[in-house]
Amino acid sequence: MSGGIDSSATCIMLQEQGYEVVGVTMRTWDVPSRFSTPGQNEPDDVLEARALAERLGIEHHVADVRKEFKQIIVKHFIDEYMQGRTPNPCVLCNPLFKERILCEWADQTNCAHIATGHYCRLEERKGKLYIVAGDDQTKDQSYFLWKLPQEILQRFLFPLGTYTKQEVREYLRQKGFEAKARGGESMEICFIEGDYRDFLRAQCPDIDAQVGPGWFVNSKGVKIGQHKGFPYYTIGQRKGLEIALGHPAYVLRINAEKNTVMLGDAEELKTEYMLVEDYHITDMQELLDCKDLAVRIRYRSKPIPCHVLVLNEKQLLIRFLSEASAIAPGQSAVFYEGKRVLGGAFIASQRGIRKMAADNQDKL
């Protein structure tokens, strides 16, 4: 229970469906703006969730997991940027942290199921459960859940999967929660306010001394200007480069070892192939046989039709069947058949991708 619109609607719906609901609010990271009253000891989301639980007459707990969250999720976020990658902490947080802790609390409180306010659904095929994108395409969160194992999916309930955000707001109004229905949206990354670069500096005060300025280079490796340090840039970035070249420039590649950031034009961002690693596929044979396989390479992006080749136990080579651009190592590649998630992987370094593609062209 985050105290927000979606988790509140989830609680009310489950109660109406006859479930005995136990609420758990995770205190993961104290963002200053969530302490709206001077001297407040707990963030607003905890207070709002507790107030809702009291109004609904349900048992409520606060799981203070701030230390563990910093050691696992925040550390990974920082480590990824320090390796020149672009992390997606929500993808890691769901299986390693949020849903794992929910299952632990469910066991402690004798609950058979866990439920969240994600906009997605579950579908069973041949004895296996699959995440299915929610009906509200603007709020669909299936992209973030590809790493969830079957043992967690078997306990999951997703009450909001067939609703749009507007319908959820209207539902809350009808149930007498007018103020809650008017609530704002939560941040995409729950522990960051503003620019992630400021967050990196706050968590790593010596980052500028440790990394320091480096060189912008062109696709031929020629130095064309100085930058502030590779962790402050992401693949595909155009704004905020603070370099005048007389034409639009985009980040093509980041080399953490040399502290260089390669710039080029939009055409140079395009690619036909992609290497991914650490994949989690529900049924590999089904994925390989899928006639309408598509992959999303970032949240909010449209699925791109593709073919997949298994290179080894850790890596897959992807061939795009339509235009793909700005492949960012560290982000997730999530495979779909229509709305159904077949699995996912982390986008790997694309260094050497052309040779790899040439060596395997006949197989793709």
mmCIF file of N, CA and C in Angstrom, residues 26-93:
data_model
loop_
_atom_site.group_PDB
_atom_site.id
_atom_site.type_symbol
_atom_site.label_atom_id
_atom_site.label_comp_id
_atom_site.label_asym_id
_atom_site.label_seq_id
_atom_site.Cartn_x
_atom_site.Cartn_y
_atom_site.Cartn_z
ATOM 1 N N MET A 26 5.744 -0.391 2.324
ATOM 2 C CA MET A 26 7.197 -0.477 2.425
ATOM 3 C C MET A 26 7.803 0.914 2.495
ATOM 4 N N ARG A 27 8.561 1.134 3.543
ATOM 5 C CA ARG A 27 9.292 2.397 3.661
ATOM 6 C C ARG A 27 10.680 2.143 3.090
ATOM 7 N N THR A 28 10.875 2.565 1.841
ATOM 8 C CA THR A 28 12.104 2.222 1.120
ATOM 9 C C THR A 28 13.125 3.355 1.093
ATOM 10 N N TRP A 29 12.652 4.578 0.861
ATOM 11 C CA TRP A 29 13.571 5.715 0.704
ATOM 12 C C TRP A 29 12.827 6.989 1.079
ATOM 13 N N ASP A 30 13.367 7.740 2.012
ATOM 14 C CA ASP A 30 12.696 8.954 2.483
ATOM 15 C C ASP A 30 13.015 10.138 1.572
ATOM 16 N N VAL A 31 12.098 10.397 0.639
ATOM 17 C CA VAL A 31 12.226 11.557 -0.245
ATOM 18 C C VAL A 31 11.714 12.795 0.502
ATOM 19 N N PRO A 32 12.503 13.873 0.575
ATOM 20 C CA PRO A 32 12.136 15.051 1.376
ATOM 21 C C PRO A 32 10.740 15.590 1.108
ATOM 22 N N SER A 33 10.306 15.624 -0.149
ATOM 23 C CA SER A 33 9.007 16.209 -0.476
ATOM 24 C C SER A 33 7.842 15.403 0.088
ATOM 25 N N ARG A 34 8.098 14.195 0.548
ATOM 26 C CA ARG A 34 7.032 13.361 1.095
ATOM 27 C C ARG A 34 6.846 13.587 2.600
ATOM 28 N N PHE A 35 7.541 14.560 3.131
ATOM 29 C CA PHE A 35 7.349 14.958 4.525
ATOM 30 C C PHE A 35 6.753 16.359 4.496
ATOM 31 N N SER A 36 5.426 16.431 4.425
ATOM 32 C CA SER A 36 4.761 17.702 4.163
ATOM 33 C C SER A 36 4.568 18.562 5.403
ATOM 34 N N THR A 37 4.782 17.987 6.595
ATOM 35 C CA THR A 37 4.581 18.729 7.842
ATOM 36 C C THR A 37 5.886 18.777 8.635
ATOM 37 N N PRO A 38 6.283 19.948 9.139
ATOM 38 C CA PRO A 38 7.503 20.037 9.953
ATOM 39 C C PRO A 38 7.462 19.072 11.140
ATOM 40 N N GLY A 39 8.554 18.373 11.385
ATOM 41 C CA GLY A 39 8.633 17.444 12.501
ATOM 42 C C GLY A 39 7.982 16.097 12.244
ATOM 43 N N GLN A 40 7.532 15.872 11.027
ATOM 44 C CA GLN A 40 6.868 14.614 10.668
ATOM 45 C C GLN A 40 7.861 13.455 10.719
ATOM 46 N N ASN A 41 7.506 12.365 11.396
ATOM 47 C CA ASN A 41 8.428 11.241 11.565
ATOM 48 C C ASN A 41 8.343 10.191 10.464
ATOM 49 N N GLU A 42 7.197 10.125 9.793
ATOM 50 C CA GLU A 42 7.014 9.153 8.725
ATOM 51 C C GLU A 42 6.566 9.868 7.457
ATOM 52 N N PRO A 43 6.933 9.357 6.281
ATOM 53 C CA PRO A 43 6.545 10.024 5.036
ATOM 54 C C PRO A 43 5.042 9.977 4.790
ATOM 55 N N ASP A 44 4.577 10.852 3.920
ATOM 56 C CA ASP A 44 3.150 10.978 3.642
ATOM 57 C C ASP A 44 2.519 9.670 3.191
ATOM 58 N N ASP A 45 3.240 8.885 2.381
ATOM 59 C CA ASP A 45 2.636 7.661 1.852
ATOM 60 C C ASP A 45 2.308 6.671 2.970
ATOM 61 N N VAL A 46 3.174 6.611 3.985
ATOM 62 C CA VAL A 46 2.897 5.725 5.119
ATOM 63 C C VAL A 46 1.664 6.209 5.876
ATOM 64 N N LEU A 47 1.590 7.521 6.113
ATOM 65 C CA LEU A 47 0.453 8.073 6.848
ATOM 66 C C LEU A 47 -0.855 7.894 6.078
ATOM 67 N N GLU A 48 -0.806 8.114 4.766
ATOM 68 C CA GLU A 48 -2.009 7.980 3.948
ATOM 69 C C GLU A 48 -2.476 6.528 3.887
ATOM 70 N N ALA A 49 -1.518 5.605 3.770
ATOM 71 C CA ALA A 49 -1.877 4.186 3.717
ATOM 72 C C ALA A 49 -2.481 3.733 5.041
ATOM 73 N N ARG A 50 -1.914 4.198 6.147
ATOM 74 C CA ARG A 50 -2.432 3.833 7.472
ATOM 75 C C ARG A 50 -3.849 4.389 7.664
ATOM 76 N N ALA A 51 -4.056 5.634 7.213
ATOM 77 C CA ALA A 51 -5.386 6.240 7.341
ATOM 78 C C ALA A 51 -6.415 5.476 6.514
ATOM 79 N N LEU A 52 -6.037 5.052 5.318
ATOM 80 C CA LEU A 52 -6.956 4.283 4.482
ATOM 81 C C LEU A 52 -7.283 2.946 5.134
ATOM 82 N N ALA A 53 -6.244 2.292 5.678
ATOM 83 C CA ALA A 53 -6.466 1.003 6.339
ATOM 84 C C ALA A 53 -7.443 1.148 7.509
ATOM 85 N N GLU A 54 -7.294 2.210 8.266
ATOM 86 C CA GLU A 54 -8.209 2.446 9.392
ATOM 87 C C GLU A 54 -9.635 2.665 8.891
ATOM 88 N N ARG A 55 -9.768 3.414 7.817
ATOM 89 C CA ARG A 55 -11.105 3.691 7.266
ATOM 90 C C ARG A 55 -11.760 2.414 6.737
ATOM 91 N N LEU A 56 -10.934 1.533 6.157
ATOM 92 C CA LEU A 56 -11.464 0.285 5.607
ATOM 93 C C LEU A 56 -11.577 -0.813 6.661
ATOM 94 N N GLY A 57 -10.962 -0.569 7.816
ATOM 95 C CA GLY A 57 -10.989 -1.556 8.876
ATOM 96 C C GLY A 57 -10.128 -2.769 8.607
ATOM 97 N N ILE A 58 -8.974 -2.531 7.966
ATOM 98 C CA ILE A 58 -8.085 -3.655 7.666
ATOM 99 C C ILE A 58 -6.783 -3.552 8.462
ATOM 100 N N GLU A 59 -6.166 -4.687 8.662
ATOM 101 C CA GLU A 59 -4.876 -4.763 9.344
ATOM 102 C C GLU A 59 -3.812 -4.091 8.476
ATOM 103 N N HIS A 60 -2.907 -3.341 9.097
ATOM 104 C CA HIS A 60 -1.895 -2.614 8.329
ATOM 105 C C HIS A 60 -0.535 -2.712 9.012
ATOM 106 N N HIS A 61 0.498 -2.892 8.196
ATOM 107 C CA HIS A 61 1.869 -2.977 8.701
ATOM 108 C C HIS A 61 2.779 -2.066 7.890
ATOM 109 N N VAL A 62 3.830 -1.587 8.532
ATOM 110 C CA VAL A 62 4.868 -0.817 7.837
ATOM 111 C C VAL A 62 6.151 -1.638 7.863
ATOM 112 N N ALA A 63 6.655 -1.935 6.681
ATOM 113 C CA ALA A 63 7.915 -2.677 6.564
ATOM 114 C C ALA A 63 9.027 -1.670 6.323
ATOM 115 N N ASP A 64 9.835 -1.425 7.322
ATOM 116 C CA ASP A 64 10.938 -0.474 7.191
ATOM 117 C C ASP A 64 12.123 -1.204 6.562
ATOM 118 N N VAL A 65 12.273 -1.057 5.258
ATOM 119 C CA VAL A 65 13.308 -1.782 4.515
ATOM 120 C C VAL A 65 14.298 -0.799 3.885
ATOM 121 N N ARG A 66 14.468 0.356 4.509
ATOM 122 C CA ARG A 66 15.318 1.386 3.927
ATOM 123 C C ARG A 66 16.767 0.933 3.777
ATOM 124 N N LYS A 67 17.282 0.267 4.781
ATOM 125 C CA LYS A 67 18.679 -0.170 4.724
ATOM 126 C C LYS A 67 18.895 -1.176 3.605
ATOM 127 N N GLU A 68 18.021 -2.162 3.524
ATOM 128 C CA GLU A 68 18.143 -3.197 2.499
ATOM 129 C C GLU A 68 17.923 -2.610 1.101
ATOM 130 N N PHE A 69 16.983 -1.681 0.992
ATOM 131 C CA PHE A 69 16.703 -1.046 -0.292
ATOM 132 C C PHE A 69 17.936 -0.297 -0.814
ATOM 133 N N LYS A 70 18.607 0.391 0.091
ATOM 134 C CA LYS A 70 19.809 1.124 -0.310
ATOM 135 C C LYS A 70 20.923 0.169 -0.720
ATOM 136 N N GLN A 71 21.067 -0.932 0.013
ATOM 137 C CA GLN A 71 22.135 -1.888 -0.267
ATOM 138 C C GLN A 71 21.920 -2.643 -1.571
ATOM 139 N N ILE A 72 20.659 -2.862 -1.944
ATOM 140 C CA ILE A 72 20.371 -3.676 -3.132
ATOM 141 C C ILE A 72 20.000 -2.812 -4.334
ATOM 142 N N ILE A 73 18.929 -2.050 -4.226
ATOM 143 C CA ILE A 73 18.375 -1.347 -5.384
ATOM 144 C C ILE A 73 19.154 -0.074 -5.714
ATOM 145 N N VAL A 74 19.394 0.754 -4.700
ATOM 146 C CA VAL A 74 20.100 2.013 -4.952
ATOM 147 C C VAL A 74 21.551 1.748 -5.338
ATOM 148 N N LYS A 75 22.189 0.796 -4.679
ATOM 149 C CA LYS A 75 23.572 0.462 -5.025
ATOM 150 C C LYS A 75 23.677 -0.013 -6.472
ATOM 151 N N HIS A 76 22.749 -0.860 -6.891
ATOM 152 C CA HIS A 76 22.757 -1.339 -8.271
ATOM 153 C C HIS A 76 22.565 -0.182 -9.245
ATOM 154 N N PHE A 77 21.649 0.727 -8.918
ATOM 155 C CA PHE A 77 21.397 1.903 -9.751
ATOM 156 C C PHE A 77 22.682 2.709 -9.957
ATOM 157 N N ILE A 78 23.384 2.970 -8.872
ATOM 158 C CA ILE A 78 24.627 3.758 -8.946
ATOM 159 C C ILE A 78 25.707 2.971 -9.691
ATOM 160 N N ASP A 79 25.853 1.694 -9.364
ATOM 161 C CA ASP A 79 26.877 0.861 -10.006
ATOM 162 C C ASP A 79 26.691 0.809 -11.518
ATOM 163 N N GLU A 80 25.445 0.729 -11.972
ATOM 164 C CA GLU A 80 25.177 0.664 -13.407
ATOM 165 C C GLU A 80 25.630 1.945 -14.109
ATOM 166 N N TYR A 81 25.293 3.090 -13.535
ATOM 167 C CA TYR A 81 25.731 4.353 -14.149
ATOM 168 C C TYR A 81 27.255 4.474 -14.129
ATOM 169 N N MET A 82 27.878 3.932 -13.088
ATOM 170 C CA MET A 82 29.340 4.003 -12.998
ATOM 171 C C MET A 82 30.024 3.032 -13.963
ATOM 172 N N GLN A 83 29.234 2.193 -14.607
ATOM 173 C CA GLN A 83 29.766 1.313 -15.650
ATOM 174 C C GLN A 83 29.347 1.778 -17.048
ATOM 175 N N GLY A 84 28.743 2.965 -17.104
ATOM 176 C CA GLY A 84 28.332 3.505 -18.392
ATOM 177 C C GLY A 84 27.049 2.916 -18.918
ATOM 178 N N ARG A 85 26.257 2.280 -18.048
ATOM 179 C CA ARG A 85 24.996 1.682 -18.440
ATOM 180 C C ARG A 85 23.822 2.541 -17.950
ATOM 181 N N THR A 86 22.624 2.270 -18.472
ATOM 182 C CA THR A 86 21.437 3.016 -18.077
ATOM 183 C C THR A 86 20.485 2.068 -17.362
ATOM 184 N N PRO A 87 20.439 2.113 -16.047
ATOM 185 C CA PRO A 87 19.654 1.127 -15.298
ATOM 186 C C PRO A 87 18.160 1.389 -15.321
ATOM 187 N N ASN A 88 17.406 0.342 -15.039
ATOM 188 C CA ASN A 88 15.961 0.463 -14.841
ATOM 189 C C ASN A 88 15.662 -0.206 -13.509
ATOM 190 N N PRO A 89 15.730 0.551 -12.408
ATOM 191 C CA PRO A 89 15.645 -0.055 -11.075
ATOM 192 C C PRO A 89 14.339 -0.779 -10.781
ATOM 193 N N CYS A 90 13.235 -0.363 -11.427
ATOM 194 C CA CYS A 90 11.943 -1.015 -11.162
ATOM 195 C C CYS A 90 11.963 -2.481 -11.583
ATOM 196 N N VAL A 91 12.666 -2.787 -12.666
ATOM 197 C CA VAL A 91 12.733 -4.169 -13.151
ATOM 198 C C VAL A 91 13.417 -5.059 -12.126
ATOM 199 N N LEU A 92 14.471 -4.560 -11.507
ATOM 200 C CA LEU A 92 15.193 -5.336 -10.495
ATOM 201 C C LEU A 92 14.444 -5.346 -9.175
ATOM 202 N N CYS A 93 13.798 -4.238 -8.853
ATOM 203 C CA CYS A 93 13.124 -4.109 -7.565
ATOM 204 C C CYS A 93 11.977 -5.098 -7.417
#
